[in-house]
Amino acid sequence: MLRQKGYFPEGEIDREIPIHDRTGKNLRLNTDGSIIPKGQHAKDKVSFKIGKVVWGQQSDAPEKVILIEEILWEDGRKELRFGYRTITHEKGAWWWGESALMTPIEDIQELLHLARKNGLLSI
């Protein structure tokens, strides 16, 4: 079972998760982002907004927060991004997880239920 969990609706600007890193800072989430498409250059980056978000602190790894984010593209498409933030070993600050998400099945089921309850999923 997730230690803590929550939801941010689309349009909410202050997205602070009350779990602090070793520097004492709470996890703050962005409301926008960008990517550089494969084979392109920095000048070709594509921007997106982050709509609804559900999050949960992993049950067996309190330094890890799992995220399901609604990605809103400028052309009207919507996608879901599954990811996590973790605390770095060296500095103890929040960092975007760069490896595949590995988490207990129960944690992901609980987060998917929260996503469905808040309109990120319709299944």
PDB file of C-alpha atoms in Angstrom:
ATOM      1  CA  MET A   1       0.000   0.000   0.000  1.00  0.00           C
ATOM      2  CA  LEU A   2       1.298   3.444  -0.929  1.00  0.00           C
ATOM      3  CA  ARG A   3       2.647   5.438   2.012  1.00  0.00           C
ATOM      4  CA  GLN A   4       1.103   8.707   0.785  1.00  0.00           C
ATOM      5  CA  LYS A   5      -0.811   9.540  -2.374  1.00  0.00           C
ATOM      6  CA  GLY A   6      -2.526  12.481  -4.000  1.00  0.00           C
ATOM      7  CA  TYR A   7      -3.975  14.198  -7.043  1.00  0.00           C
ATOM      8  CA  PHE A   8      -3.455  17.537  -8.790  1.00  0.00           C
ATOM      9  CA  PRO A   9      -6.206  18.701 -11.182  1.00  0.00           C
ATOM     10  CA  GLU A  10      -5.464  20.335 -14.514  1.00  0.00           C
ATOM     11  CA  GLY A  11      -4.838  24.044 -14.024  1.00  0.00           C
ATOM     12  CA  GLU A  12      -3.519  23.794 -10.466  1.00  0.00           C
ATOM     13  CA  ILE A  13      -0.238  25.675 -10.550  1.00  0.00           C
ATOM     14  CA  ASP A  14       1.111  24.972  -7.050  1.00  0.00           C
ATOM     15  CA  ARG A  15       2.005  21.281  -7.240  1.00  0.00           C
ATOM     16  CA  GLU A  16       3.977  20.576  -4.105  1.00  0.00           C
ATOM     17  CA  ILE A  17       4.098  17.056  -2.699  1.00  0.00           C
ATOM     18  CA  PRO A  18       4.667  17.109   1.088  1.00  0.00           C
ATOM     19  CA  ILE A  19       7.580  14.661   1.029  1.00  0.00           C
ATOM     20  CA  HIS A  20      10.992  16.221   1.528  1.00  0.00           C
ATOM     21  CA  ASP A  21      14.389  15.166   0.236  1.00  0.00           C
ATOM     22  CA  ARG A  22      17.551  15.066   2.355  1.00  0.00           C
ATOM     23  CA  THR A  23      18.091  18.799   1.751  1.00  0.00           C
ATOM     24  CA  GLY A  24      14.708  19.496   3.382  1.00  0.00           C
ATOM     25  CA  LYS A  25      12.892  20.530   0.183  1.00  0.00           C
ATOM     26  CA  ASN A  26       9.455  19.198  -0.728  1.00  0.00           C
ATOM     27  CA  LEU A  27       8.943  17.689  -4.176  1.00  0.00           C
ATOM     28  CA  ARG A  28       7.593  20.328  -6.586  1.00  0.00           C
ATOM     29  CA  LEU A  29       6.135  19.300  -9.950  1.00  0.00           C
ATOM     30  CA  ASN A  30       6.134  21.359 -13.139  1.00  0.00           C
ATOM     31  CA  THR A  31       3.038  22.230 -15.161  1.00  0.00           C
ATOM     32  CA  ASP A  32       4.856  22.160 -18.497  1.00  0.00           C
ATOM     33  CA  GLY A  33       7.770  20.503 -20.209  1.00  0.00           C
ATOM     34  CA  SER A  34       9.463  19.868 -23.522  1.00  0.00           C
ATOM     35  CA  ILE A  35      11.176  17.139 -25.501  1.00  0.00           C
ATOM     36  CA  ILE A  36      13.654  17.059 -28.350  1.00  0.00           C
ATOM     37  CA  PRO A  37      12.397  14.523 -30.912  1.00  0.00           C
ATOM     38  CA  LYS A  38      14.830  11.729 -31.762  1.00  0.00           C
ATOM     39  CA  GLY A  39      17.288  12.828 -34.432  1.00  0.00           C
ATOM     40  CA  GLN A  40      16.441  16.523 -33.990  1.00  0.00           C
ATOM     41  CA  HIS A  41      18.316  19.465 -32.475  1.00  0.00           C
ATOM     42  CA  ALA A  42      17.590  21.612 -29.424  1.00  0.00           C
ATOM     43  CA  LYS A  43      16.033  24.269 -31.667  1.00  0.00           C
ATOM     44  CA  ASP A  44      13.399  21.675 -32.682  1.00  0.00           C
ATOM     45  CA  LYS A  45      12.128  21.009 -29.159  1.00  0.00           C
ATOM     46  CA  VAL A  46       8.405  20.445 -28.731  1.00  0.00           C
ATOM     47  CA  SER A  47       6.562  21.883 -25.715  1.00  0.00           C
ATOM     48  CA  PHE A  48       3.674  20.349 -23.792  1.00  0.00           C
ATOM     49  CA  LYS A  49       1.521  21.087 -20.743  1.00  0.00           C
ATOM     50  CA  ILE A  50       1.030  18.699 -17.851  1.00  0.00           C
ATOM     51  CA  GLY A  51      -2.651  18.345 -16.978  1.00  0.00           C
ATOM     52  CA  LYS A  52      -3.943  16.046 -14.246  1.00  0.00           C
ATOM     53  CA  VAL A  53      -1.437  14.167 -12.084  1.00  0.00           C
ATOM     54  CA  VAL A  54      -1.770  11.333  -9.586  1.00  0.00           C
ATOM     55  CA  TRP A  55       1.168  10.466  -7.372  1.00  0.00           C
ATOM     56  CA  GLY A  56       2.076   7.944  -4.708  1.00  0.00           C
ATOM     57  CA  GLN A  57       5.021   7.346  -2.405  1.00  0.00           C
ATOM     58  CA  GLN A  58       6.243   3.802  -3.068  1.00  0.00           C
ATOM     59  CA  SER A  59       5.474   1.398  -0.200  1.00  0.00           C
ATOM     60  CA  ASP A  60       8.895  -0.247  -0.024  1.00  0.00           C
ATOM     61  CA  ALA A  61      11.017   2.747  -1.112  1.00  0.00           C
ATOM     62  CA  PRO A  62      10.010   5.998   0.649  1.00  0.00           C
ATOM     63  CA  GLU A  63      12.586   7.935  -1.407  1.00  0.00           C
ATOM     64  CA  LYS A  64      10.586   7.223  -4.583  1.00  0.00           C
ATOM     65  CA  VAL A  65       7.376   8.957  -5.759  1.00  0.00           C
ATOM     66  CA  ILE A  66       5.504   7.328  -8.656  1.00  0.00           C
ATOM     67  CA  LEU A  67       3.708   9.672 -11.094  1.00  0.00           C
ATOM     68  CA  ILE A  68       1.018   9.295 -13.731  1.00  0.00           C
ATOM     69  CA  GLU A  69       0.820  12.560 -15.676  1.00  0.00           C
ATOM     70  CA  GLU A  70      -1.613  13.661 -18.365  1.00  0.00           C
ATOM     71  CA  ILE A  71       0.448  15.188 -21.199  1.00  0.00           C
ATOM     72  CA  LEU A  72      -1.396  17.832 -23.264  1.00  0.00           C
ATOM     73  CA  TRP A  73       0.154  18.499 -26.680  1.00  0.00           C
ATOM     74  CA  GLU A  74      -0.346  21.730 -28.620  1.00  0.00           C
ATOM     75  CA  ASP A  75      -2.228  19.843 -31.382  1.00  0.00           C
ATOM     76  CA  GLY A  76      -4.870  18.663 -28.875  1.00  0.00           C
ATOM     77  CA  ARG A  77      -3.574  15.115 -28.336  1.00  0.00           C
ATOM     78  CA  LYS A  78      -3.499  13.674 -24.820  1.00  0.00           C
ATOM     79  CA  GLU A  79      -1.084  11.027 -23.590  1.00  0.00           C
ATOM     80  CA  LEU A  80      -0.162   9.518 -20.230  1.00  0.00           C
ATOM     81  CA  ARG A  81       3.395   9.570 -18.914  1.00  0.00           C
ATOM     82  CA  PHE A  82       4.323   7.028 -16.249  1.00  0.00           C
ATOM     83  CA  GLY A  83       7.441   7.913 -14.305  1.00  0.00           C
ATOM     84  CA  TYR A  84       8.954   8.513 -10.925  1.00  0.00           C
ATOM     85  CA  ARG A  85      11.035  10.976  -8.951  1.00  0.00           C
ATOM     86  CA  THR A  86      13.708   9.704  -6.606  1.00  0.00           C
ATOM     87  CA  ILE A  87      16.228  11.148  -4.182  1.00  0.00           C
ATOM     88  CA  THR A  88      19.808  11.122  -5.494  1.00  0.00           C
ATOM     89  CA  HIS A  89      22.488   9.248  -3.573  1.00  0.00           C
ATOM     90  CA  GLU A  90      25.084  12.025  -3.711  1.00  0.00           C
ATOM     91  CA  LYS A  91      23.238  15.279  -3.033  1.00  0.00           C
ATOM     92  CA  GLY A  92      19.993  13.867  -1.636  1.00  0.00           C
ATOM     93  CA  ALA A  93      17.845  16.044  -3.926  1.00  0.00           C
ATOM     94  CA  TRP A  94      14.796  15.088  -6.017  1.00  0.00           C
ATOM     95  CA  TRP A  95      15.605  13.784  -9.520  1.00  0.00           C
ATOM     96  CA  TRP A  96      13.552  12.402 -12.426  1.00  0.00           C
ATOM     97  CA  GLY A  97      14.011   8.613 -12.574  1.00  0.00           C
ATOM     98  CA  GLU A  98      15.858   7.637 -15.740  1.00  0.00           C
ATOM     99  CA  SER A  99      15.318   3.868 -15.605  1.00  0.00           C
ATOM    100  CA  ALA A 100      12.234   1.725 -16.121  1.00  0.00           C
ATOM    101  CA  LEU A 101       9.652   2.026 -13.359  1.00  0.00           C
ATOM    102  CA  MET A 102       9.798  -0.981 -11.036  1.00  0.00           C
ATOM    103  CA  THR A 103       7.300  -0.976  -8.178  1.00  0.00           C
ATOM    104  CA  PRO A 104       5.129  -3.408  -6.202  1.00  0.00           C
ATOM    105  CA  ILE A 105       2.026  -4.519  -8.127  1.00  0.00           C
ATOM    106  CA  GLU A 106      -0.239  -3.345  -5.299  1.00  0.00           C
ATOM    107  CA  ASP A 107       1.217   0.184  -5.497  1.00  0.00           C
ATOM    108  CA  ILE A 108       0.573   0.504  -9.234  1.00  0.00           C
ATOM    109  CA  GLN A 109      -2.945  -0.937  -8.863  1.00  0.00           C
ATOM    110  CA  GLU A 110      -3.720   1.632  -6.158  1.00  0.00           C
ATOM    111  CA  LEU A 111      -2.351   4.462  -8.315  1.00  0.00           C
ATOM    112  CA  LEU A 112      -4.328   3.275 -11.368  1.00  0.00           C
ATOM    113  CA  HIS A 113      -7.496   3.237  -9.233  1.00  0.00           C
ATOM    114  CA  LEU A 114      -6.766   6.831  -8.139  1.00  0.00           C
ATOM    115  CA  ALA A 115      -6.151   7.788 -11.790  1.00  0.00           C
ATOM    116  CA  ARG A 116      -9.499   6.304 -12.831  1.00  0.00           C
ATOM    117  CA  LYS A 117     -11.300   8.003  -9.923  1.00  0.00           C
ATOM    118  CA  ASN A 118      -9.886  11.401 -11.020  1.00  0.00           C
ATOM    119  CA  GLY A 119     -10.534  11.084 -14.751  1.00  0.00           C
ATOM    120  CA  LEU A 120      -7.087  10.190 -16.103  1.00  0.00           C
ATOM    121  CA  LEU A 121      -8.330   6.726 -17.126  1.00  0.00           C
ATOM    122  CA  SER A 122     -11.757   5.588 -18.267  1.00  0.00           C
ATOM    123  CA  ILE A 123     -11.294   1.828 -17.840  1.00  0.00           C
TER     124      ILE A 123
END
